[in-house]
mmCIF file of C-alpha atoms in Angstrom:
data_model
loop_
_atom_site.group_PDB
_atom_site.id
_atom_site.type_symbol
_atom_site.label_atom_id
_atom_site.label_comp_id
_atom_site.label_asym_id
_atom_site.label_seq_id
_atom_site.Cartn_x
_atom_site.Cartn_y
_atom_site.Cartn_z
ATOM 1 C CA UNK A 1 -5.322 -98.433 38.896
ATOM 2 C CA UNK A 2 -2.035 -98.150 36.494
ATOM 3 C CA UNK A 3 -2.595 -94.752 35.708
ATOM 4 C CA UNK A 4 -3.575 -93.861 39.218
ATOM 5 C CA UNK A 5 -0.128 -95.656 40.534
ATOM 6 C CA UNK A 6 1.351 -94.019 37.605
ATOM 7 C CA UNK A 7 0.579 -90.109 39.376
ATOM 8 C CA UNK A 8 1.736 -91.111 42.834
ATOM 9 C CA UNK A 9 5.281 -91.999 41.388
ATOM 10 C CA UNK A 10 5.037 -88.802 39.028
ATOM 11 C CA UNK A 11 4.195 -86.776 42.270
ATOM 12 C CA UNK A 12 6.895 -88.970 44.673
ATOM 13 C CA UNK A 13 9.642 -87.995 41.924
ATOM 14 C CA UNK A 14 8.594 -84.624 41.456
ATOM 15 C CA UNK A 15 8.726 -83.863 45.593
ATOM 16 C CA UNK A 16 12.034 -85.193 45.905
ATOM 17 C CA UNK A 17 12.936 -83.051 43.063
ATOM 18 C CA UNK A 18 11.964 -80.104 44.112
ATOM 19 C CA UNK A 19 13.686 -80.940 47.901
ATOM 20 C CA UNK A 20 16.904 -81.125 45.868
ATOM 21 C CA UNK A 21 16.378 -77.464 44.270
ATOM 22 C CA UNK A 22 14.900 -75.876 47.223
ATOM 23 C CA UNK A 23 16.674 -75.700 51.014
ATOM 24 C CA UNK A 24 14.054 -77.816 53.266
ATOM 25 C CA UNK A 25 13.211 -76.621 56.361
ATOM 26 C CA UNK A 26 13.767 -73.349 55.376
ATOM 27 C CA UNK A 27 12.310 -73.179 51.631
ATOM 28 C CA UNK A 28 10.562 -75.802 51.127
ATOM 29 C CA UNK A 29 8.474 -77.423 54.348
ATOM 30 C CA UNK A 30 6.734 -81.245 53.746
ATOM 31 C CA UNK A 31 3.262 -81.285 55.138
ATOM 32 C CA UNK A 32 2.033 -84.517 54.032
ATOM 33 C CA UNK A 33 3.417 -86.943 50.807
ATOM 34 C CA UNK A 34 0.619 -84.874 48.494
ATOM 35 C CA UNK A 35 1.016 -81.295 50.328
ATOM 36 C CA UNK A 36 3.940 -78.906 50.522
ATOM 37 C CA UNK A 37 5.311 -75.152 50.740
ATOM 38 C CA UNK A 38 7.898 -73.503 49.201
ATOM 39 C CA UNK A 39 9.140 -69.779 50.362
ATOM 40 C CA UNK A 40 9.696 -67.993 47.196
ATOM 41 C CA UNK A 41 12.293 -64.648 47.130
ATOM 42 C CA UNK A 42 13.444 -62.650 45.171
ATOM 43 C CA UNK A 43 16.916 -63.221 46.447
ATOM 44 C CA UNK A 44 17.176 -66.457 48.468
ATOM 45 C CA UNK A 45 20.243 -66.504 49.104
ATOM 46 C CA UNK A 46 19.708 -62.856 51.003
ATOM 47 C CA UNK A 47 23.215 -61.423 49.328
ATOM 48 C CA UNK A 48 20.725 -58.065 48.404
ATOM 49 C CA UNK A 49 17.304 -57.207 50.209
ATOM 50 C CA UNK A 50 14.038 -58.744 49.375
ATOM 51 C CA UNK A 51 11.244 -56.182 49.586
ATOM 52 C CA UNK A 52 8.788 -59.100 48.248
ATOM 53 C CA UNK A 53 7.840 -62.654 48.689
ATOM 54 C CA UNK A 54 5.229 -65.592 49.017
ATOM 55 C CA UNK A 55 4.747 -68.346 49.945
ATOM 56 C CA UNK A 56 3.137 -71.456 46.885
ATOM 57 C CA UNK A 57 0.784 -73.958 48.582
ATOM 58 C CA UNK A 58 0.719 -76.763 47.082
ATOM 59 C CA UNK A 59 -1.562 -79.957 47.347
ATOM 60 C CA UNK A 60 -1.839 -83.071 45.250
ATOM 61 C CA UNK A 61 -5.079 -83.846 43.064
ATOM 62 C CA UNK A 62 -5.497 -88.185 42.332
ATOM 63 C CA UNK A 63 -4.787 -87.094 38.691
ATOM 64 C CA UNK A 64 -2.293 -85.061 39.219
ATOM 65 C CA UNK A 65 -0.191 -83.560 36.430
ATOM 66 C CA UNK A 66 -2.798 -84.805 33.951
ATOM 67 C CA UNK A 67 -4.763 -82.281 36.107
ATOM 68 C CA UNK A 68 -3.854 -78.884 38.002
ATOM 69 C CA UNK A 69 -2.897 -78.929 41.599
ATOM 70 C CA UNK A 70 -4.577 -77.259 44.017
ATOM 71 C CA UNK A 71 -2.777 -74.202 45.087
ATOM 72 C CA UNK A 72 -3.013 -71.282 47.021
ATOM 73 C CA UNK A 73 -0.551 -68.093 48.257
ATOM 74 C CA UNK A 74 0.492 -67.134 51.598
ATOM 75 C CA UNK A 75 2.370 -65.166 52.919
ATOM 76 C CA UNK A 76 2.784 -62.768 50.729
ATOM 77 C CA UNK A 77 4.304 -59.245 51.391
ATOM 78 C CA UNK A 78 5.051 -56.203 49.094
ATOM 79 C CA UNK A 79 2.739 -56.635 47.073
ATOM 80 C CA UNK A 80 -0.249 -54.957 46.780
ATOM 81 C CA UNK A 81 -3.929 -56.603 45.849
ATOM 82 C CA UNK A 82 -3.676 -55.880 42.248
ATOM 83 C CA UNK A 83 0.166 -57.414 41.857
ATOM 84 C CA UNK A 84 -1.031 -60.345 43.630
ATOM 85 C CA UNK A 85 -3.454 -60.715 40.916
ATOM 86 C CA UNK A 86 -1.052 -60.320 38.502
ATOM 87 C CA UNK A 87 0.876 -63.201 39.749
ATOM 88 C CA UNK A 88 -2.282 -65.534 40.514
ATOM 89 C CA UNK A 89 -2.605 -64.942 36.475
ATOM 90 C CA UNK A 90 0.862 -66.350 35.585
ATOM 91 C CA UNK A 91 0.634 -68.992 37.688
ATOM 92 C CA UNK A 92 -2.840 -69.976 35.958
ATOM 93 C CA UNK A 93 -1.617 -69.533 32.816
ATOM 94 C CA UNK A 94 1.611 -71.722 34.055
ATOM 95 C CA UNK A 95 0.031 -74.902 35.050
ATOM 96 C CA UNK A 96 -2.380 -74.485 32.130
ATOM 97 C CA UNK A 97 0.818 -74.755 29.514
ATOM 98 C CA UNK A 98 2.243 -77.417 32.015
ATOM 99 C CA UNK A 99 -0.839 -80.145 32.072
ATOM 100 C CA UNK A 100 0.197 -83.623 32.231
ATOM 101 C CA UNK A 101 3.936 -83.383 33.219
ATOM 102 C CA UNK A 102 5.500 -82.240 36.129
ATOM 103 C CA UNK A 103 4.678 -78.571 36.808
ATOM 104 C CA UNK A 104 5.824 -77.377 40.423
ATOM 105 C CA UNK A 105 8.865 -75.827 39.473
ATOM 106 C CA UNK A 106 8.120 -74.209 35.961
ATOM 107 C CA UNK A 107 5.216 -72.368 38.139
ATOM 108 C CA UNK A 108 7.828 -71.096 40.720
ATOM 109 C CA UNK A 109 10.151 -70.253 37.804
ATOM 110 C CA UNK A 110 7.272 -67.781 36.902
ATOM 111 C CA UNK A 111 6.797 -66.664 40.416
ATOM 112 C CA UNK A 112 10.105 -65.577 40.978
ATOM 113 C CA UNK A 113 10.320 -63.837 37.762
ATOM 114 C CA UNK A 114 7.477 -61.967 38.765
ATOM 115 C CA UNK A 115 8.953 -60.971 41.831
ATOM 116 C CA UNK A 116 12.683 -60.033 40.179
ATOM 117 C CA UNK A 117 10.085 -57.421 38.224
ATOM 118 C CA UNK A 118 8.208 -55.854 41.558
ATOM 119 C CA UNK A 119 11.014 -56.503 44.378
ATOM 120 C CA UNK A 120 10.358 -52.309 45.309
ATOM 121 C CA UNK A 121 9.886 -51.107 48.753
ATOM 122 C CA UNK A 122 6.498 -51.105 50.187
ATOM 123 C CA UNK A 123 5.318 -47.065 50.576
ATOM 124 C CA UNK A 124 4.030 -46.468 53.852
ATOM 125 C CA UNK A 125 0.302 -44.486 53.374
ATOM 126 C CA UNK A 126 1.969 -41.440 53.695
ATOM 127 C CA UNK A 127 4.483 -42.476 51.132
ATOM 128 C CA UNK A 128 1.579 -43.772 48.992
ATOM 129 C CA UNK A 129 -0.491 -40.038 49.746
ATOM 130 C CA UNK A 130 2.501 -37.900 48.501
ATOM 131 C CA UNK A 131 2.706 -39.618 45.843
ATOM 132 C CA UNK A 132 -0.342 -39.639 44.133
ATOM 133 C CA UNK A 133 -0.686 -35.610 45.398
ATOM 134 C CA UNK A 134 2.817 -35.318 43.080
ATOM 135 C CA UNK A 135 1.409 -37.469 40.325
ATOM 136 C CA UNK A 136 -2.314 -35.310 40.475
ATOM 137 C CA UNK A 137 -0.091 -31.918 40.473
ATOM 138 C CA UNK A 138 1.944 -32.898 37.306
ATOM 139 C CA UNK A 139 -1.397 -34.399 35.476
ATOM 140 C CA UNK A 140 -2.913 -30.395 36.132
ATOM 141 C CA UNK A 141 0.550 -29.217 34.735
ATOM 142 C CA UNK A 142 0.228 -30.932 31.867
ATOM 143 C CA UNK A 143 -3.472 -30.003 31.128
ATOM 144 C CA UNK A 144 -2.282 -26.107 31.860
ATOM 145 C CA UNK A 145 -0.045 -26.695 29.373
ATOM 146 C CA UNK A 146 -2.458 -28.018 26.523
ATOM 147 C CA UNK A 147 -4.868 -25.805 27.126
ATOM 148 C CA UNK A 148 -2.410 -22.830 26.675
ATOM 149 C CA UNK A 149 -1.284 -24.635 23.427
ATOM 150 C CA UNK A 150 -4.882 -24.674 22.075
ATOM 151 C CA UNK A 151 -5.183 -21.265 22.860
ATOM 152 C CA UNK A 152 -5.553 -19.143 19.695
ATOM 153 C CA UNK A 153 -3.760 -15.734 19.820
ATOM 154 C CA UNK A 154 -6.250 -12.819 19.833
ATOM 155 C CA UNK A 155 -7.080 -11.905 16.414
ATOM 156 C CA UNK A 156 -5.334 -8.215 15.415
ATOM 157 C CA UNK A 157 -7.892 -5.589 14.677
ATOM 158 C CA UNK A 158 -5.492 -3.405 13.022
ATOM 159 C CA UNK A 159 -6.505 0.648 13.814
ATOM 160 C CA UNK A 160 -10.346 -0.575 14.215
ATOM 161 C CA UNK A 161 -9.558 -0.341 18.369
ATOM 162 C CA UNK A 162 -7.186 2.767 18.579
ATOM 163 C CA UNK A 163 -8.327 5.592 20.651
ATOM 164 C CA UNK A 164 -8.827 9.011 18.324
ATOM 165 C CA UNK A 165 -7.776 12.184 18.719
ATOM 166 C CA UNK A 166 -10.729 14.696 20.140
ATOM 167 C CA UNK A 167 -12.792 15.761 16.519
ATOM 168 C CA UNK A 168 -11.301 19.486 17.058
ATOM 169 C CA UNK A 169 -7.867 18.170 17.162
ATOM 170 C CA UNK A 170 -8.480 16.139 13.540
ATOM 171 C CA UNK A 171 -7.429 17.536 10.056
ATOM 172 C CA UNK A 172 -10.453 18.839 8.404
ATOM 173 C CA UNK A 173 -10.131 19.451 4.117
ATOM 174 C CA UNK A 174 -10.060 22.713 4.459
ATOM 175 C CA UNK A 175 -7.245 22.682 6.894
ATOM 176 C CA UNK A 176 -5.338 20.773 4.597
ATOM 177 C CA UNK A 177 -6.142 22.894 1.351
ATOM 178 C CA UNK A 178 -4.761 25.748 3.422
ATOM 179 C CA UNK A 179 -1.312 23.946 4.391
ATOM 180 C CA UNK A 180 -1.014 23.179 0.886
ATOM 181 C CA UNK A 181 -1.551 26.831 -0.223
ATOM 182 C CA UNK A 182 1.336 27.735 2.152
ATOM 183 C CA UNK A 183 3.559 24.943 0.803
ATOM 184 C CA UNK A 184 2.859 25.614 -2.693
ATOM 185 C CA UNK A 185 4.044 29.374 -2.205
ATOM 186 C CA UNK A 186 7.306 28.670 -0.551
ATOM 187 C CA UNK A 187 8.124 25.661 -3.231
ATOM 188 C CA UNK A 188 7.371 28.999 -5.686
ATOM 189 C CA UNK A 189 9.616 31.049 -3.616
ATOM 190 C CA UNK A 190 12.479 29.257 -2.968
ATOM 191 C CA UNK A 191 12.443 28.525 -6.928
ATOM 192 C CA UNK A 192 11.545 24.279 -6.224
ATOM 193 C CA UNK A 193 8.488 25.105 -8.535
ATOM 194 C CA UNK A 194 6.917 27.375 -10.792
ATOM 195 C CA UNK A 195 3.127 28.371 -10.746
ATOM 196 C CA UNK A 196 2.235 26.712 -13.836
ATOM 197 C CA UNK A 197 3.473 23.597 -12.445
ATOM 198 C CA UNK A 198 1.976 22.897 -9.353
ATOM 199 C CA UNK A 199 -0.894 20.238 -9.951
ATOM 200 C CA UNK A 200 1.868 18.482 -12.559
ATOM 201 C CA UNK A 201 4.808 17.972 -9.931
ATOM 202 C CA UNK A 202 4.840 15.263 -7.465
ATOM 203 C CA UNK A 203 6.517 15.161 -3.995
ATOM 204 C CA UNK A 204 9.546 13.054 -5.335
ATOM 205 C CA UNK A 205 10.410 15.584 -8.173
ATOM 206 C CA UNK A 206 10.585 18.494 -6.155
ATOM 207 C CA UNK A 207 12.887 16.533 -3.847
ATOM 208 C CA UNK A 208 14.917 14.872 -6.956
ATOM 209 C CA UNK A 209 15.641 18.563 -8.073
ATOM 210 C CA UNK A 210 16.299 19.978 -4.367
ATOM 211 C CA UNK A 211 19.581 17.137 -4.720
ATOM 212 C CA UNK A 212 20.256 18.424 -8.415
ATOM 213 C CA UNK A 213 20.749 21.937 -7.390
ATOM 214 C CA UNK A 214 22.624 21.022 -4.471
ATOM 215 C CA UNK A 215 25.000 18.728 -6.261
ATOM 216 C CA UNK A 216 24.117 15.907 -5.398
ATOM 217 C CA UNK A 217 24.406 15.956 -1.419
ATOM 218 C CA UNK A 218 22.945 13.242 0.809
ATOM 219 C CA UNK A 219 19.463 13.867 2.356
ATOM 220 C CA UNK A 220 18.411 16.658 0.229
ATOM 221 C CA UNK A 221 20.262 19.351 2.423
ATOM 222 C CA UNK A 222 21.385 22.733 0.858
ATOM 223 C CA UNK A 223 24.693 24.270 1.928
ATOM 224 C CA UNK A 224 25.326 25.359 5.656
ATOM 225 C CA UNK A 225 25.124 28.866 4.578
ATOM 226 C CA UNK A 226 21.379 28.273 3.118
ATOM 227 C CA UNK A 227 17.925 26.941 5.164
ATOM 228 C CA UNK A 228 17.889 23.552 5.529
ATOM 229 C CA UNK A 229 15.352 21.596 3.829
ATOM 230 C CA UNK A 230 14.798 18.102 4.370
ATOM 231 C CA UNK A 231 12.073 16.026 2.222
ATOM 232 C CA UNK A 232 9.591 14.448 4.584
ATOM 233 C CA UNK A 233 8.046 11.661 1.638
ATOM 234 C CA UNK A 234 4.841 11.149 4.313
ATOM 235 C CA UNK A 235 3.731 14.656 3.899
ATOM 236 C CA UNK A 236 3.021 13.237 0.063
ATOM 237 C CA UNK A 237 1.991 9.941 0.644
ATOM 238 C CA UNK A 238 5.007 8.744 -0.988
ATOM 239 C CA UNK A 239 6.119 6.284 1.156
ATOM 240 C CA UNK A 240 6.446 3.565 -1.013
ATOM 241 C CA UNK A 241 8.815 5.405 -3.414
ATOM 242 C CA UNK A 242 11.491 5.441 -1.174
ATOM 243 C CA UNK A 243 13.233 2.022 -2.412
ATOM 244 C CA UNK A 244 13.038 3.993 -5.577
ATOM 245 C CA UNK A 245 14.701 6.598 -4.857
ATOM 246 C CA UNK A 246 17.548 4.744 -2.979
ATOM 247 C CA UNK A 247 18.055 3.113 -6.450
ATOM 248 C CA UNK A 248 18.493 6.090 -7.946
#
C-alpha cells in the first residue's frame, strides 16, 4: 500500500511538472489524473514552420515509473510509416533507460530531437514519383559508367588484320634482285662504289662517303650544279642506324 501511494505522488508530481514545461490547453491537454497528451513540434513556439509533429499519449500503469507507461502516438504528420517506426524505437529504448523514475519528459526530449532531424516537407506522390524516376536514372548512370570502366580495350593485332595489296601488286625476289642490279650499276657509275665492292658495302657507307665527297653538306645532297641524291636508309633496312649517324 506504501509503495502503491508512493507511485500516485511520483505520478501527481510528475503531471504538474510537465504542466509547468508544456502550455496546457494547447500542448499539453489533462484527460484524467493518470492520462494525458502532449502536442510535440518541432518548433512550438511557431517562429519557423513545422513540417512534422505528434501527438504522445500517455496513461498511468499502478506501478508506474517502476514500470513503463502505456503510450501510444497520434496525430502524427510528415512522417512517413517507416520514420514513425523510427521514433516508436527511441521512445522504447527511452522509457527502457528511464525505469523507476520519472520518465515523461526525457521521452519527449527524444521525440523532439527526432523531429529537429526529419522536420522536411511532405512530397506530394508526384513529388515522391519524380523522385525516385531521378534517383533510378542516376543509379543506371552510374552502372554505365562501371561497366565502361571494366571494359578492357581491344587487344592490338599489330599487321595480323591489315588489308594486302592484290598478289600481282607484291614484290616478288626476283623483282627485287633486279632493282638491286640497277642500283648497284648506278652506285658503280656515279663512282659511290666499285665492282669488287658491292656485297662488302652497306647502305650507311655509301651514304657516309656521298657527305665526304660533298664536304660535308647536310642531307647527303651534291652541289646544285650535280643530280641530287638523297639517302633513303629504308631502302636498306637501316632504320635503326639513324641515331648513329646523327652522332656522327
Amino acid at each position: 500500500v506504501d509503495r502503491l501511494m508512493a507511485h500516485e505522488e511520483e505520478q501527481a508530481l510528475e503531471i504538474e511538472a510537465l504542466q509547468s514545461i508544456f502550455e496546457e490547453g494547447k500542448e499539453f491537454t489533462s484527460i484524467s489524473e493518470k492520462e494525458f497528451t502532449i502536442k510535440l513540434l518541432r518548433f512550438p513556439g511557431g517562429e519557423e514552420e513545422n513540417h512534422v509533429e505528434v501527438t504522445l499519449h500517455v496513461t498511468y500503469t499502478e506501478a508506474y515509473p517502476d514500470e513503463a507507461p502505456e503510450w501510444k502516438l497520434e496525430e502524427v504528420r510528415g512522417l512517413s510509416d517507416e520514420k514513425l517506426e523510427e521514433l516508436q524505437q527511441r521512445i522504447e529504448e527511452s522509457i527502457e533507460a528511464s525505469l523507476g523514475m520519472a520518465m515523461i519528459y526525457p521521452v519527449t526530449e527524444a521525440c523532439q530531437d527526432f523531429l529537429k532531424e526529419n522536420n522536411q516537407k511532405e512530397l506530394s506522390m508526384h513529388e515522391q514519383m519524380m523522385l525516385r524516376q531521378a534517383e533510378e536514372e542516376d543509379g543506371d548512370e552510374e552502372e554505365e559508367e562501371d561497366e565502361d570502366e571494366e571494359e578492357e580495350e581491344p587487344e592490338w593485332k599489330g599487321l595480323t588484320e591489315k588489308t594486302l595489296c592484290p598478289e600481282s601488286e607484291r614484290i616478288t625476289s626476283q623483282g627485287f634482285a633486279a632493282w638491286k642490279a640497277k642500283f648497284d650499276a648506278e652506285m658503280i657509275e656515279i663512282g659511290l662504289l666499285k665492282r669488287d665492292e658491292i656485297k662488302s658495302r652497306t647502305g650507311k657507307m655509301i651514304f657516309s662517303q656521298s657527305q665526304d665527297a660533298d664536304g660535308g653538306k647536310e642531307n647527303g645532297y651534291k652541289d646544285s650544279k650535280s643530280e641530287v641524291l638523297v639517302y633513303d636508309a629504308a631502302l636498306f633496312g637501316e632504320e635503326e642506324d639513324l641515331d648513329d649517324l646523327d652522332e656522327d
